[in-house]
Tab-separated table of C-alpha atoms in Angstrom:
chain	number	residue	atom	x	y	z
A	4	MET	CA	-89.746	38.822	-65.867
A	5	LEU	CA	-88.306	36.758	-68.654
A	6	LEU	CA	-87.620	38.326	-72.036
A	7	LYS	CA	-90.718	36.637	-73.496
A	8	ASP	CA	-92.844	38.243	-70.750
A	9	VAL	CA	-91.479	41.693	-71.587
A	10	VAL	CA	-92.176	41.102	-75.304
A	11	GLU	CA	-95.735	39.921	-74.518
A	12	GLU	CA	-96.391	43.017	-72.362
A	13	ILE	CA	-95.227	45.272	-75.198
A	14	THR	CA	-97.281	43.364	-77.781
A	15	GLU	CA	-100.435	43.566	-75.599
A	16	LYS	CA	-100.117	47.306	-75.010
A	17	SER	CA	-98.846	48.368	-78.429
A	18	PRO	CA	-101.296	49.629	-81.055
A	19	ASN	CA	-98.689	48.911	-83.759
A	20	PHE	CA	-97.726	45.487	-85.008
A	21	LEU	CA	-94.016	44.859	-84.673
A	22	SER	CA	-92.205	41.593	-85.221
A	23	PRO	CA	-90.801	39.891	-82.102
A	24	ALA	CA	-87.278	40.404	-83.494
A	25	SER	CA	-87.875	44.158	-83.754
A	26	ILE	CA	-89.250	44.317	-80.209
A	27	VAL	CA	-86.288	42.341	-78.818
A	28	ARG	CA	-83.872	44.696	-80.598
A	29	LYS	CA	-85.614	47.727	-79.091
A	30	VAL	CA	-85.596	46.123	-75.622
A	31	SER	CA	-81.807	45.710	-75.943
A	32	GLN	CA	-81.388	49.366	-76.905
A	33	VAL	CA	-83.545	50.651	-74.036
A	34	ARG	CA	-81.835	48.317	-71.536
A	35	ASP	CA	-78.343	49.433	-72.563
A	36	ARG	CA	-79.319	53.114	-72.386
A	37	LEU	CA	-80.838	52.629	-68.919
A	38	VAL	CA	-77.793	50.778	-67.578
A	39	ARG	CA	-75.432	53.395	-69.021
A	40	ASN	CA	-77.377	56.423	-67.784
A	41	PHE	CA	-79.127	55.256	-64.624
A	42	GLY	CA	-77.495	51.983	-63.580
A	43	SER	CA	-75.847	51.571	-60.227
A	44	ALA	CA	-72.177	52.400	-59.825
A	45	GLN	CA	-71.472	48.710	-59.227
A	46	GLN	CA	-73.146	47.809	-62.510
A	47	GLN	CA	-71.124	50.421	-64.384
A	48	SER	CA	-67.839	49.565	-62.708
A	49	ASN	CA	-67.657	45.851	-63.490
A	50	VAL	CA	-64.394	45.798	-65.423
A	51	VAL	CA	-63.417	43.036	-67.825
A	52	CYS	CA	-59.931	42.449	-69.217
A	53	THR	CA	-59.557	41.425	-72.854
A	54	ALA	CA	-56.109	40.371	-74.090
A	55	ILE	CA	-55.246	40.776	-77.774
A	56	ASP	CA	-52.254	39.382	-79.675
A	57	LEU	CA	-49.966	42.066	-81.071
A	58	VAL	CA	-48.700	41.507	-84.609
A	59	LYS	CA	-45.413	42.897	-85.908
A	60	ASP	CA	-45.875	46.231	-87.756
A	61	LYS	CA	-49.661	46.180	-87.253
A	62	ALA	CA	-51.025	49.326	-85.577
A	63	LEU	CA	-54.816	48.795	-85.476
A	64	TYR	CA	-56.811	46.081	-83.664
A	65	VAL	CA	-60.549	45.448	-83.300
A	66	LEU	CA	-61.940	46.747	-79.993
A	67	PRO	CA	-63.903	44.322	-77.800
A	68	CYS	CA	-66.202	47.175	-76.676
A	69	PRO	CA	-67.220	50.733	-77.556
A	70	PRO	CA	-64.338	53.247	-77.103
A	71	GLY	CA	-66.204	54.961	-74.268
A	72	SER	CA	-66.125	51.747	-72.224
A	73	VAL	CA	-62.307	51.501	-72.165
A	74	VAL	CA	-60.927	52.156	-68.683
A	75	ASP	CA	-57.241	51.320	-69.029
A	76	VAL	CA	-54.782	49.849	-71.557
A	77	ASP	CA	-51.589	47.967	-70.681
A	78	VAL	CA	-48.985	46.748	-73.135
A	79	LYS	CA	-46.164	44.216	-72.880
A	80	MET	CA	-42.964	46.150	-73.447
A	81	ASP	CA	-41.276	43.106	-75.064
A	82	SER	CA	-43.272	44.059	-78.182
A	83	PHE	CA	-41.025	47.083	-78.719
A	84	HIS	CA	-37.602	45.529	-77.947
A	85	ASN	CA	-37.536	47.677	-74.846
A	86	ASP	CA	-35.007	47.097	-72.092
A	87	ASN	CA	-37.841	47.519	-69.584
A	88	ASP	CA	-39.578	44.190	-70.143
A	89	GLY	CA	-42.900	43.630	-68.443
A	90	TRP	CA	-46.222	45.415	-68.513
A	91	ARG	CA	-46.741	49.163	-68.691
A	92	ARG	CA	-49.918	51.222	-68.544
A	93	ILE	CA	-50.027	53.438	-71.616
A	94	PRO	CA	-51.842	56.770	-72.028
A	95	LEU	CA	-54.565	57.716	-74.500
A	96	ARG	CA	-53.462	60.272	-77.099
A	97	GLN	CA	-56.212	60.869	-79.610
A	98	PHE	CA	-54.220	63.382	-81.640
A	99	ASN	CA	-50.596	63.508	-82.771
A	100	GLU	CA	-49.204	65.581	-79.934
A	101	ARG	CA	-45.508	64.936	-80.720
A	102	LEU	CA	-44.995	63.269	-77.402
A	103	LYS	CA	-41.731	61.723	-76.414
A	104	GLU	CA	-43.643	59.273	-74.242
A	105	LYS	CA	-44.292	56.153	-76.238
A	106	PRO	CA	-46.076	53.816	-76.528
A	107	TYR	CA	-49.575	55.256	-76.401
A	108	TYR	CA	-52.941	54.262	-77.783
A	109	TYR	CA	-55.678	55.985	-79.802
A	110	PHE	CA	-59.093	55.130	-81.235
A	111	SER	CA	-59.994	54.948	-84.907
A	112	GLY	CA	-63.654	54.039	-85.350
A	113	ASP	CA	-64.215	50.663	-83.717
A	114	ARG	CA	-60.492	49.890	-83.527
A	115	ILE	CA	-57.651	50.694	-81.147
A	116	GLY	CA	-54.280	51.816	-82.451
A	117	ILE	CA	-50.835	51.527	-80.846
A	118	VAL	CA	-47.935	53.943	-81.431
A	119	PRO	CA	-45.256	52.906	-82.274
A	120	ASN	CA	-46.087	49.761	-84.213
A	121	PRO	CA	-45.076	46.549	-82.406
A	122	GLU	CA	-41.657	45.296	-83.501
A	123	VAL	CA	-42.337	41.603	-82.813
A	124	ASP	CA	-45.343	39.302	-82.605
A	125	THR	CA	-46.460	39.137	-78.968
A	126	PRO	CA	-49.202	36.740	-77.850
A	127	GLU	CA	-51.622	38.611	-75.585
A	128	GLY	CA	-49.366	41.652	-75.856
A	129	ILE	CA	-52.064	44.197	-75.078
A	130	LYS	CA	-54.641	44.115	-72.310
A	131	ILE	CA	-57.727	46.294	-72.642
A	132	PHE	CA	-59.644	46.868	-69.418
A	133	HIS	CA	-63.214	47.920	-70.161
A	134	ALA	CA	-66.651	48.168	-68.623
A	135	GLU	CA	-68.686	45.051	-69.147
A	136	VAL	CA	-70.824	45.207	-72.274
A	137	LEU	CA	-74.135	43.350	-72.202
A	138	ARG	CA	-74.784	41.108	-75.184
A	139	GLU	CA	-77.631	42.110	-77.449
A	140	LEU	CA	-80.737	40.066	-76.753
A	141	THR	CA	-81.930	37.583	-79.396
A	142	LEU	CA	-85.051	35.556	-80.107
A	143	ALA	CA	-83.183	32.431	-78.999
A	144	GLU	CA	-83.019	33.868	-75.448
A	145	MET	CA	-86.774	34.381	-74.991
A	146	ASP	CA	-86.827	32.024	-71.970
A	147	GLY	CA	-83.973	33.908	-70.287
A	148	PRO	CA	-83.652	37.129	-68.282
A	149	THR	CA	-83.372	40.556	-69.888
A	150	GLY	CA	-80.098	41.435	-68.141
A	151	PHE	CA	-81.843	44.319	-66.389
A	152	ASP	CA	-82.990	44.573	-62.781
A	153	PRO	CA	-85.816	41.982	-62.625
A	154	ASP	CA	-87.780	44.151	-60.167
A	155	PHE	CA	-88.011	46.937	-62.729
A	156	ASP	CA	-88.544	45.225	-66.091
A	157	MET	CA	-91.622	47.423	-66.637
A	158	VAL	CA	-89.150	50.271	-67.260
A	159	LEU	CA	-88.118	48.351	-70.380
A	160	VAL	CA	-91.751	47.805	-71.399
A	161	TYR	CA	-92.712	51.484	-71.115
A	162	GLY	CA	-89.367	52.609	-72.548
A	163	VAL	CA	-90.009	50.656	-75.738
A	164	LEU	CA	-93.689	51.632	-75.898
A	165	LYS	CA	-92.962	55.362	-75.660
A	166	GLU	CA	-90.560	55.015	-78.602
A	167	ILE	CA	-92.818	53.002	-80.911
A	168	THR	CA	-95.971	55.057	-80.392
A	169	SER	CA	-96.777	58.668	-81.163
A	170	GLY	CA	-99.104	61.438	-80.047
A	171	LYS	CA	-101.272	60.993	-76.952
A	172	GLU	CA	-100.332	57.319	-76.524
A	173	SER	CA	-96.644	58.172	-76.509
A	174	GLU	CA	-97.231	60.825	-73.837
A	175	GLU	CA	-99.149	58.350	-71.651
A	176	PHE	CA	-96.409	55.715	-71.948
A	177	ASP	CA	-93.754	58.366	-71.310
A	178	TYR	CA	-95.540	59.360	-68.085
A	179	LYS	CA	-95.677	55.723	-66.907
A	180	TYR	CA	-92.040	55.256	-67.957
A	181	ARG	CA	-90.912	58.229	-65.874
A	182	GLN	CA	-92.834	56.969	-62.836
A	183	VAL	CA	-91.194	53.521	-62.920
A	184	LEU	CA	-87.817	55.028	-63.836
A	185	ASN	CA	-88.034	57.280	-60.783
A	186	GLU	CA	-88.634	54.211	-58.587
A	187	TYR	CA	-85.684	52.456	-60.251
A	188	GLU	CA	-83.379	55.446	-59.683
A	189	THR	CA	-84.433	55.688	-56.049
A	190	ALA	CA	-83.688	52.011	-55.493
A	191	ASN	CA	-80.262	52.279	-57.188
A	192	ASN	CA	-79.044	55.703	-56.103
A	193	GLY	CA	-76.194	54.267	-54.036
A	194	TYR	CA	-76.974	56.177	-50.844
A	195	GLU	CA	-76.969	54.234	-47.611
A	196	ARG	CA	-80.405	53.179	-46.443
A	197	TYR	CA	-79.807	53.458	-42.721
A	198	SER	CA	-79.150	56.279	-40.322
A	199	VAL	CA	-76.137	56.584	-38.065
A	200	THR	CA	-76.875	57.696	-34.536
A	201	GLU	CA	-73.880	59.395	-33.013
A	202	ARG	CA	-73.154	58.959	-29.356
A	203	TRP	CA	-71.535	61.799	-27.464
């Protein structure tokens, strides 16, 4: 289904009037929650590398993803006038633990911090490896895909409907949502779908 088809399904079944922009926003939220909680391991393990320029004496940089999506952080040691030039994987230290091992990184809101501060400007001096983050859907993408498994787009429809309704209607949509979600989980559980016959 295309995004416009998902929006039309929701509009047809919904007793409430919502603007298309509101529906698209809710579809994005449900999709991201489904991918995070029930998506296949392959979907969750697609790792992207984002390089950021380090600036002398600047500790904090804008993250390209939510902190929970960060898998690994590498830094160019030239940034610290270190004899060991090259790249080094650095650990996460969220609290001041008085470690001798430096550099390390930490999170502050939607930013990543480096300790110690870089001593020189270094183009692409830090590489952040993170799980791929799907872009939020917009009205301009109505003729495009939702970014979710096209065989199970009804999970998105019922997921949004159960959130925007209340009472008996919400319960009915929740029941349908769980049925389709169960099918989606079964199809994406990662177990092999064939049997091995051993020969003795």
